[in-house]
PDB file of C-alpha atoms in Angstrom:
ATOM      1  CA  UNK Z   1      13.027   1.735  14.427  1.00  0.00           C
ATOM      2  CA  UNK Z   2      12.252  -1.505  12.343  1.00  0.00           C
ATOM      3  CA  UNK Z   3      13.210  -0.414   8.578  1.00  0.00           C
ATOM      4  CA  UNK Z   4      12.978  -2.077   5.220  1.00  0.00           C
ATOM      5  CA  UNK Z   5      14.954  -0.765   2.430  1.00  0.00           C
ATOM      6  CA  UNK Z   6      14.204  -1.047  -1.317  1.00  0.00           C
ATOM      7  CA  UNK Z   7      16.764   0.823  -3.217  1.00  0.00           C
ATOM      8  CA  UNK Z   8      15.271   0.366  -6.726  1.00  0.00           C
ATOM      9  CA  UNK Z   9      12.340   2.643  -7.710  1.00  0.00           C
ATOM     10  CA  UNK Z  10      12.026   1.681 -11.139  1.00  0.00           C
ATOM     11  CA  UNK Z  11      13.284  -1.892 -12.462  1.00  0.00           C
ATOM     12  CA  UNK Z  12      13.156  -2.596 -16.187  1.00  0.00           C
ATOM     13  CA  UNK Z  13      13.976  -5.820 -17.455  1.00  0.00           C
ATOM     14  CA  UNK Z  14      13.668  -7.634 -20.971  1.00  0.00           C
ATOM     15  CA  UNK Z  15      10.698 -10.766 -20.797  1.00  0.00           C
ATOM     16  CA  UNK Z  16      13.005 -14.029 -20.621  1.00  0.00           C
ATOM     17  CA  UNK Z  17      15.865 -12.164 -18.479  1.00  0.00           C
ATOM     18  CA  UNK Z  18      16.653 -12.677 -14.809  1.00  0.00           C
ATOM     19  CA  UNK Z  19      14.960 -10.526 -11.791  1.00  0.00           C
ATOM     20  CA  UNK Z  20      16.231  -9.547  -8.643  1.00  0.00           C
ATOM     21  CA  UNK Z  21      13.880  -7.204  -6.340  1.00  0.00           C
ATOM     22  CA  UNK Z  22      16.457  -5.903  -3.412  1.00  0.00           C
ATOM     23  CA  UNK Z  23      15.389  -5.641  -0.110  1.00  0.00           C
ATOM     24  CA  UNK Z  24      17.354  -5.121   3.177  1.00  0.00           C
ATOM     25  CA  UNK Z  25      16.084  -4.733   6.772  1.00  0.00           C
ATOM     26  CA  UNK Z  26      17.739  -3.246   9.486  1.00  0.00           C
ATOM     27  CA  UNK Z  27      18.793  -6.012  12.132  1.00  0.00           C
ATOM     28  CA  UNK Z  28      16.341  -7.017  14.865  1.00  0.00           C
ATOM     29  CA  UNK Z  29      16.312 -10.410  16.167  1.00  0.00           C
ATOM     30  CA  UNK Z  30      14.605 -12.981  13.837  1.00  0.00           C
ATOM     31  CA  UNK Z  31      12.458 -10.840  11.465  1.00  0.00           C
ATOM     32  CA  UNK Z  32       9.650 -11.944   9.509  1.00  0.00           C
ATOM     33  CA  UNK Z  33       9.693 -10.985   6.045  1.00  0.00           C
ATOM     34  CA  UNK Z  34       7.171 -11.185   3.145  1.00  0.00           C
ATOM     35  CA  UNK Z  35       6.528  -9.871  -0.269  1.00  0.00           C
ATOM     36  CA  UNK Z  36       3.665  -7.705  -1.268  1.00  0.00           C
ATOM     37  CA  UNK Z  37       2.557  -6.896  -5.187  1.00  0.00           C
ATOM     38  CA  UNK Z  38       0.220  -4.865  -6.156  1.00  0.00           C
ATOM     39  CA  UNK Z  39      -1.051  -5.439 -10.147  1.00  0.00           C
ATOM     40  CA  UNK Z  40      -2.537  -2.672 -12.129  1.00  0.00           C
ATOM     41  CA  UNK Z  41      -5.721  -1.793 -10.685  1.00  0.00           C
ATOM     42  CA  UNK Z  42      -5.628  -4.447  -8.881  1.00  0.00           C
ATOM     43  CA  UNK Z  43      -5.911  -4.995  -4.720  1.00  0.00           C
ATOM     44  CA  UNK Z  44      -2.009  -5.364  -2.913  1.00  0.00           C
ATOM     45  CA  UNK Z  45      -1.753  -8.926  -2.452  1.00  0.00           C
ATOM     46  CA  UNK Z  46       0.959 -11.235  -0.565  1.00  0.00           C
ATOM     47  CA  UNK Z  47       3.234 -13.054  -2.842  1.00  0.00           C
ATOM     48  CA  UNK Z  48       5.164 -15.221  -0.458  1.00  0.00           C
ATOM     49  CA  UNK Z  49       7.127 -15.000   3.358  1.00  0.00           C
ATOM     50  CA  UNK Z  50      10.111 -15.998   4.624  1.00  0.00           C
ATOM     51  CA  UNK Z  51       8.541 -18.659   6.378  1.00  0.00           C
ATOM     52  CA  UNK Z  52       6.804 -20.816   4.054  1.00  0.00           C
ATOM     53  CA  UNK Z  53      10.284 -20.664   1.617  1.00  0.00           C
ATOM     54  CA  UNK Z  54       8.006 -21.609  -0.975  1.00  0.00           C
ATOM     55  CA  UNK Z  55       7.880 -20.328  -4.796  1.00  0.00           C
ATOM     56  CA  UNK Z  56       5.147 -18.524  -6.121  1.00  0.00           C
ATOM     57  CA  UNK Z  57       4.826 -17.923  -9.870  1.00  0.00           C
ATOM     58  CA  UNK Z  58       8.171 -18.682 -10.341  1.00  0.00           C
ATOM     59  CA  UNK Z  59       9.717 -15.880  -7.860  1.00  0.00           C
ATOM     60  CA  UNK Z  60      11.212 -17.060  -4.741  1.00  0.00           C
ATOM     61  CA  UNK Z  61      12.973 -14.861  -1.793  1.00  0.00           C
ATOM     62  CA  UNK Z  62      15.734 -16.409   0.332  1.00  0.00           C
ATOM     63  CA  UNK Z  63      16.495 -14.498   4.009  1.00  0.00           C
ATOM     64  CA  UNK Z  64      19.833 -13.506   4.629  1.00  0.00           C
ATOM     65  CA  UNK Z  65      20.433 -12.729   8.121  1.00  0.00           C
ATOM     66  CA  UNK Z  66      24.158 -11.904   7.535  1.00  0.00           C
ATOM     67  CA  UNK Z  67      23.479  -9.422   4.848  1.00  0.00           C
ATOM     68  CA  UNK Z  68      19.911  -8.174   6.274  1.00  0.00           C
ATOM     69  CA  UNK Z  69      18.450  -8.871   2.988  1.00  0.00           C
ATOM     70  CA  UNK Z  70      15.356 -10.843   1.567  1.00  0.00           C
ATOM     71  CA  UNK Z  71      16.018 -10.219  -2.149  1.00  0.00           C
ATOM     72  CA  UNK Z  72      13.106 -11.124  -4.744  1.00  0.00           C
ATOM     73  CA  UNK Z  73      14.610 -13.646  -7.570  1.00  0.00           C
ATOM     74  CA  UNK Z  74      12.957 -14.781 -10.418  1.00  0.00           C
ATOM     75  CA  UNK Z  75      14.833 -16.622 -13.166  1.00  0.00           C
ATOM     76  CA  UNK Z  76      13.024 -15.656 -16.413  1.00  0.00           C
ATOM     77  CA  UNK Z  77      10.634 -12.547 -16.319  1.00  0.00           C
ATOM     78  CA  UNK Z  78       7.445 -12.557 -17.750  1.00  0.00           C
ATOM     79  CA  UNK Z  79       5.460  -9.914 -19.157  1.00  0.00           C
ATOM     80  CA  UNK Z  80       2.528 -10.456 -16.754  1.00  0.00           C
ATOM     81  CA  UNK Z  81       5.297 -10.043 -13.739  1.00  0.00           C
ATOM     82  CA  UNK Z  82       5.181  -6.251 -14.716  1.00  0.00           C
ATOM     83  CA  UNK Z  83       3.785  -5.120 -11.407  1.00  0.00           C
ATOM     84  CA  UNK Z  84       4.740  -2.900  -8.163  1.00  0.00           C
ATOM     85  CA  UNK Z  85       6.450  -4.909  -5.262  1.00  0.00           C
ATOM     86  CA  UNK Z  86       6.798  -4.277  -1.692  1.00  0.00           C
ATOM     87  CA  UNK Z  87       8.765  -6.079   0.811  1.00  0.00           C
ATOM     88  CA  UNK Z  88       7.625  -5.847   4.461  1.00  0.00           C
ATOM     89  CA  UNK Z  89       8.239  -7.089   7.653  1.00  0.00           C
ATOM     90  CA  UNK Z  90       5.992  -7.927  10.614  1.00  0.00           C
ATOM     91  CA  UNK Z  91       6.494  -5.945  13.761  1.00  0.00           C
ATOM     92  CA  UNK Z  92       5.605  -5.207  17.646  1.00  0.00           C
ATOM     93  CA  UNK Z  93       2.788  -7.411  19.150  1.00  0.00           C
ATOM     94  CA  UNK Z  94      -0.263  -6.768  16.665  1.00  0.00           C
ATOM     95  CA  UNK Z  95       2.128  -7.952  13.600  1.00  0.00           C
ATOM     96  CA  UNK Z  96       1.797  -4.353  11.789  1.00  0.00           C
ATOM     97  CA  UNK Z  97       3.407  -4.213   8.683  1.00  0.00           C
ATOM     98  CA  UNK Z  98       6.347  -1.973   7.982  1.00  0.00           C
ATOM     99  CA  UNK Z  99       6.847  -1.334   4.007  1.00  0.00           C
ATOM    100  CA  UNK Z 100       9.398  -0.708   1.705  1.00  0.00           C
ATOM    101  CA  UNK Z 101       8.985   2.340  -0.467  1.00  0.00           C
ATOM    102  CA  UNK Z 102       8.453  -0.595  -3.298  1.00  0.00           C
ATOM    103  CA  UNK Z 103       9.671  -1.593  -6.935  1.00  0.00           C
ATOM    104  CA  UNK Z 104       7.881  -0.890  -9.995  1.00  0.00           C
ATOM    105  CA  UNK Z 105       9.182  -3.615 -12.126  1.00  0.00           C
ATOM    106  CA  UNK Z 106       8.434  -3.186 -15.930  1.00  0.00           C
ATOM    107  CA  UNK Z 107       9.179  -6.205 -18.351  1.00  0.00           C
ATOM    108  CA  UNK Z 108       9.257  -5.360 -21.720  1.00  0.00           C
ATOM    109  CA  UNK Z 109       8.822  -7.396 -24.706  1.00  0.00           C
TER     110      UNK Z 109
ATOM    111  CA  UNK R   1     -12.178 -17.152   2.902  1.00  0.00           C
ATOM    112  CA  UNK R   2     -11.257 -13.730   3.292  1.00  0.00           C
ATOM    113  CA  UNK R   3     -13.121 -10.976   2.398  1.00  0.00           C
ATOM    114  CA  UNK R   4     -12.284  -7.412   2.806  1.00  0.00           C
ATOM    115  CA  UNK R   5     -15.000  -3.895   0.996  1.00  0.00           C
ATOM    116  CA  UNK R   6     -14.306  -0.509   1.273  1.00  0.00           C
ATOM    117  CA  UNK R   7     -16.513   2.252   0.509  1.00  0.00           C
ATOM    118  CA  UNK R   8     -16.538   4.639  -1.461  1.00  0.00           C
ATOM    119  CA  UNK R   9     -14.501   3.211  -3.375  1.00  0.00           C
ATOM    120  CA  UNK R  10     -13.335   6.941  -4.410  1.00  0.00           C
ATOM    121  CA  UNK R  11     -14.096  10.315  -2.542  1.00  0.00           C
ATOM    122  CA  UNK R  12     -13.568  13.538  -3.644  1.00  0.00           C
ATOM    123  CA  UNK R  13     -13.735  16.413  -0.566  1.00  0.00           C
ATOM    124  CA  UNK R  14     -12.732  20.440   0.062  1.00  0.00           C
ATOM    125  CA  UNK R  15      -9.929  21.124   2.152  1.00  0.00           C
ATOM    126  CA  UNK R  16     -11.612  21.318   5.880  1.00  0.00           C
ATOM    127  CA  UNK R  17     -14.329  18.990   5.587  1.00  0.00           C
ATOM    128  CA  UNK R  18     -14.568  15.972   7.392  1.00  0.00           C
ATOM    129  CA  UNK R  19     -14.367  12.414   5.816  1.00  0.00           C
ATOM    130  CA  UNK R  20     -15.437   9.195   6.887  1.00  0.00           C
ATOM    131  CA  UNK R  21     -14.392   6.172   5.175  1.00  0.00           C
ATOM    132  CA  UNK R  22     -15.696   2.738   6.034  1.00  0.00           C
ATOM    133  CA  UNK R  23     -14.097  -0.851   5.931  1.00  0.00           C
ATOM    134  CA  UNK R  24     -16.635  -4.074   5.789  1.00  0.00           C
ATOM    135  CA  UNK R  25     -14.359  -7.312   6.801  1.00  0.00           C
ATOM    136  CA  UNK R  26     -16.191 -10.127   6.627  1.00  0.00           C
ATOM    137  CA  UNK R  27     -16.920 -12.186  10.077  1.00  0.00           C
ATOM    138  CA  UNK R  28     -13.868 -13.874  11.996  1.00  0.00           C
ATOM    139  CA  UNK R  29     -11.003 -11.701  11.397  1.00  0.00           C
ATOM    140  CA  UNK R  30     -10.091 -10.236  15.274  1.00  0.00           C
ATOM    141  CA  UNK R  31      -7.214  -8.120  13.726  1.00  0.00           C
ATOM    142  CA  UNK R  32      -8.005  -5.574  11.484  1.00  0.00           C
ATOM    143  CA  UNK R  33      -5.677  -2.760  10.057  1.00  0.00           C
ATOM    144  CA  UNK R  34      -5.791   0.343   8.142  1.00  0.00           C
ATOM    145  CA  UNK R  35      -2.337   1.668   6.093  1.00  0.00           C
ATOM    146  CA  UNK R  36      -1.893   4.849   3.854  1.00  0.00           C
ATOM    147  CA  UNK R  37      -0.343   4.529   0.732  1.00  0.00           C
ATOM    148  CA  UNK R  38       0.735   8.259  -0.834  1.00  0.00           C
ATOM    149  CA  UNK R  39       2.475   9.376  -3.541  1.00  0.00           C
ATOM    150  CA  UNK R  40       5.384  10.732  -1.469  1.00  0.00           C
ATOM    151  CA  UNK R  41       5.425   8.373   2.003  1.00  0.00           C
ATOM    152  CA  UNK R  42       4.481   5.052   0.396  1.00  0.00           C
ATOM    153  CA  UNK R  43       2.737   2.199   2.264  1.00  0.00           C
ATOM    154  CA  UNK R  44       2.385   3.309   6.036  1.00  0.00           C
ATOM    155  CA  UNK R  45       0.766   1.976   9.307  1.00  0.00           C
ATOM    156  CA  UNK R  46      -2.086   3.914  10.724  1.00  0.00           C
ATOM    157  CA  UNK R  47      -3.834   1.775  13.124  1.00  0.00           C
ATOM    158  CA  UNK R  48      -4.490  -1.983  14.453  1.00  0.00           C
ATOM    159  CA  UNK R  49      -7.887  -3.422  16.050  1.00  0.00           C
ATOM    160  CA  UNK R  50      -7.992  -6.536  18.423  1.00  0.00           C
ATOM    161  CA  UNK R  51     -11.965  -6.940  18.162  1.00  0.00           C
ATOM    162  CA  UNK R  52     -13.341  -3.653  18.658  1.00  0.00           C
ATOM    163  CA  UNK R  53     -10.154  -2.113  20.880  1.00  0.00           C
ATOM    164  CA  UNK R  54      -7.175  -0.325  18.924  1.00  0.00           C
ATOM    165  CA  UNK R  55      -3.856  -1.292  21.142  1.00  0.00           C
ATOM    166  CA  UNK R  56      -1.835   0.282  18.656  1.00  0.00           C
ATOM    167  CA  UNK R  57      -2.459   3.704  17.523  1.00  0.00           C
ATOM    168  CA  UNK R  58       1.101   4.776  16.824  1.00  0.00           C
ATOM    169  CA  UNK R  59       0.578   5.432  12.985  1.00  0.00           C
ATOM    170  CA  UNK R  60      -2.389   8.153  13.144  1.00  0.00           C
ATOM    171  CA  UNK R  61      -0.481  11.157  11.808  1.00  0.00           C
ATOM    172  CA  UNK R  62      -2.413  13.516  13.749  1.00  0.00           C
ATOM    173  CA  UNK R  63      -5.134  14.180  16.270  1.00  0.00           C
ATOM    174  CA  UNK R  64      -7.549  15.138  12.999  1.00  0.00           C
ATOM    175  CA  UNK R  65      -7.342  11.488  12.238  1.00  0.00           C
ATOM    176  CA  UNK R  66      -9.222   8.481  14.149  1.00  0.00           C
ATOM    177  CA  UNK R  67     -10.747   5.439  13.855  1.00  0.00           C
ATOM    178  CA  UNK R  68     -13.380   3.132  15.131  1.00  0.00           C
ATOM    179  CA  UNK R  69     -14.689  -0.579  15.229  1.00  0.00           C
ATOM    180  CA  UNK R  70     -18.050  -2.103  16.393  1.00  0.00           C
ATOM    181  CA  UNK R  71     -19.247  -5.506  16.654  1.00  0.00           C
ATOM    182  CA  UNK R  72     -15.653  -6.696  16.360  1.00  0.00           C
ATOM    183  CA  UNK R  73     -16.623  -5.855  12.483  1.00  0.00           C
ATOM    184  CA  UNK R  74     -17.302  -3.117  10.156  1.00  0.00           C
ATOM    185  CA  UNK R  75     -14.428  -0.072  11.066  1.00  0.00           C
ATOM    186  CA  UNK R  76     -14.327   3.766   9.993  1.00  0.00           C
ATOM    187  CA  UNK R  77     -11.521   5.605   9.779  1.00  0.00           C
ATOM    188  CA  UNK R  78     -12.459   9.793   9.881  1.00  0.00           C
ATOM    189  CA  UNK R  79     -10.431  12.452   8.982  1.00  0.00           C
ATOM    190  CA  UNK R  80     -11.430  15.311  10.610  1.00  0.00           C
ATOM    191  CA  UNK R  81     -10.919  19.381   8.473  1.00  0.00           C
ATOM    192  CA  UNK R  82      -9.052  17.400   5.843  1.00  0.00           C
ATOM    193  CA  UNK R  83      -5.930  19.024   4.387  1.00  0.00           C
ATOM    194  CA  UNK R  84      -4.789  18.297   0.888  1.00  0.00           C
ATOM    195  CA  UNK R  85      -1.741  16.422   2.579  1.00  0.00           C
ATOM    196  CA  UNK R  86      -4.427  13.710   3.733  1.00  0.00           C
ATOM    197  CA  UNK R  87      -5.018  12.803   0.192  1.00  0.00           C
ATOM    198  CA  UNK R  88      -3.792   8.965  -0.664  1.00  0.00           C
ATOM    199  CA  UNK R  89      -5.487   5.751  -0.806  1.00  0.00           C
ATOM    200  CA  UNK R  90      -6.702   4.416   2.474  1.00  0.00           C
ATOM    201  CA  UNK R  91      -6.201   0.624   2.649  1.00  0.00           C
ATOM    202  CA  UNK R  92      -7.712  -1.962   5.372  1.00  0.00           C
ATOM    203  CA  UNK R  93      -6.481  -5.541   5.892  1.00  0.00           C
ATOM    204  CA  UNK R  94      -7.367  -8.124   7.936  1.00  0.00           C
ATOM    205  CA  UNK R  95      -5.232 -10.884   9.261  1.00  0.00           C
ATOM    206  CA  UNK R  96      -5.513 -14.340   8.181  1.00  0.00           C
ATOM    207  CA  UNK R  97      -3.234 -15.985  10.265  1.00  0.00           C
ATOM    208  CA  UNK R  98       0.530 -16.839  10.132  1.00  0.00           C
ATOM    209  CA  UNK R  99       1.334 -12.805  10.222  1.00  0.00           C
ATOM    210  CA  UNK R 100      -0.065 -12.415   6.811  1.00  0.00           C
ATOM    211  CA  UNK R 101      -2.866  -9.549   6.018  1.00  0.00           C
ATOM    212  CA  UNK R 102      -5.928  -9.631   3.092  1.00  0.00           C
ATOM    213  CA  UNK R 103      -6.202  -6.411   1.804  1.00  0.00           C
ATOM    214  CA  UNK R 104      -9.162  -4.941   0.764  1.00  0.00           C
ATOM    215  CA  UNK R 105      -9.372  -2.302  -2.645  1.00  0.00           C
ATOM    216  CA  UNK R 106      -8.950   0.902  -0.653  1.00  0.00           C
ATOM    217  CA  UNK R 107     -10.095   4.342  -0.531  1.00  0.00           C
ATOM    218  CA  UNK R 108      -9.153   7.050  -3.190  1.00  0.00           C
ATOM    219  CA  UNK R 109      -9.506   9.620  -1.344  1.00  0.00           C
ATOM    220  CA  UNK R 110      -8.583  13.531  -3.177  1.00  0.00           C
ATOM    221  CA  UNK R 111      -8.605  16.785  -0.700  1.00  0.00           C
ATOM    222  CA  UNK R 112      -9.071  19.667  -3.080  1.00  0.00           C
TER     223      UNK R 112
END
């Protein structure tokens, strides 16, 4: 079965310091990988994929395929960053998505 | 653009009723999804529509639970003698191309 791994529940970082959202996947020829965040009260909304390897308010996510991992990095954390992030991959023919069990990052001042 | 209602928005039932909850895409999106996002199973897959016909019904966690599309549109999901288990939020998306999925606000929905 296709499985994405977040091992952090709860993430709490100072505003200014550096983030890093894990994320592993278990091995299945060439995944594809995105970020999902989901503000308070506020609709779950992509954040960025694999794919584009583009960086979206300042977070950006590199694929590993030797470690299974698409980690989350931002270098400075922001207080508006404070949000819950899921990482999920694309699967079978209908490109279902197969979550994480997510990160509730908290920056604090 | 993308465009993705629910309704209601929240829904509050007794154990054993039925529910019906309703997702309003608008035009152009062929593949539609719903997921269920609970407290103690996260974000999971329920079921996918190409236009009105559901090739993958894998994630439907039992046979109370099915789902519906017409006009290659507007889809409801129904939960049939709801159990308190069933409560979550009930999310649709739609896909706008390149894998990635709009989602729309969801479904409270609370089994008492």
């Amino acid at each position: 079965a296709q499985r994405v791994t977040q091992p952090e529940k709860l993430l709490s970082v100072f505003k200014g310091a550096p983030v890093e959202l894990k994320c592993n996947y278990s091995y299945s020829g060439s995944p594809e990988l995105f970020w999902y965040v989901q503000y308070s009260r506020q609709r779950l909304q992509l954040l960025l994929r694999h794919i584009s390897r583009e960086s979206i308010k300042g977070f950006t996510a590199d694929l590993n395929k030797g470690e299974t991992s698409f980690h989350l990095k931002k270098p400075f954390a922001q207080e508006e960053d404070s949000a819950m992030y899921y990482c999920a991959r694309s699967t079978g023919g209908g490109n279902k998505l197969t979550f994480g069990t997510g990160t509730q990052l908290k920056v604090e001042l | 653009g993308a465009g993705v209602s629910q309704s209601p928005s929240n829904k509050v039932t007794e154990k054993g009723k039925d529910v019906e909850l309703r997702c309003d895409p608008i035009s152009g999106h062929t593949a539609l999804y719903w997921y269920r996002q609970s407290l103690g199973q996260g974000l999971e897959f329920l079921i996918y529509f190409q236009g009105n016909s559901a090739p993958d019904k894998s994630g439907l966690p039992s046979d109370r639970f099915s789902a519906e599309r017409t006009g290659g549109s507007v889809s409801t999901l129904t939960i049939q003698r709801t159990q308190q288990e069933d409560s979550a939020v009930y999310l649709c998306a739609v896909n706008l191309g390149a894998k990635t999925q709009y989602f729309g606000p969801g479904t409270r929905l609370l089994v008492l």
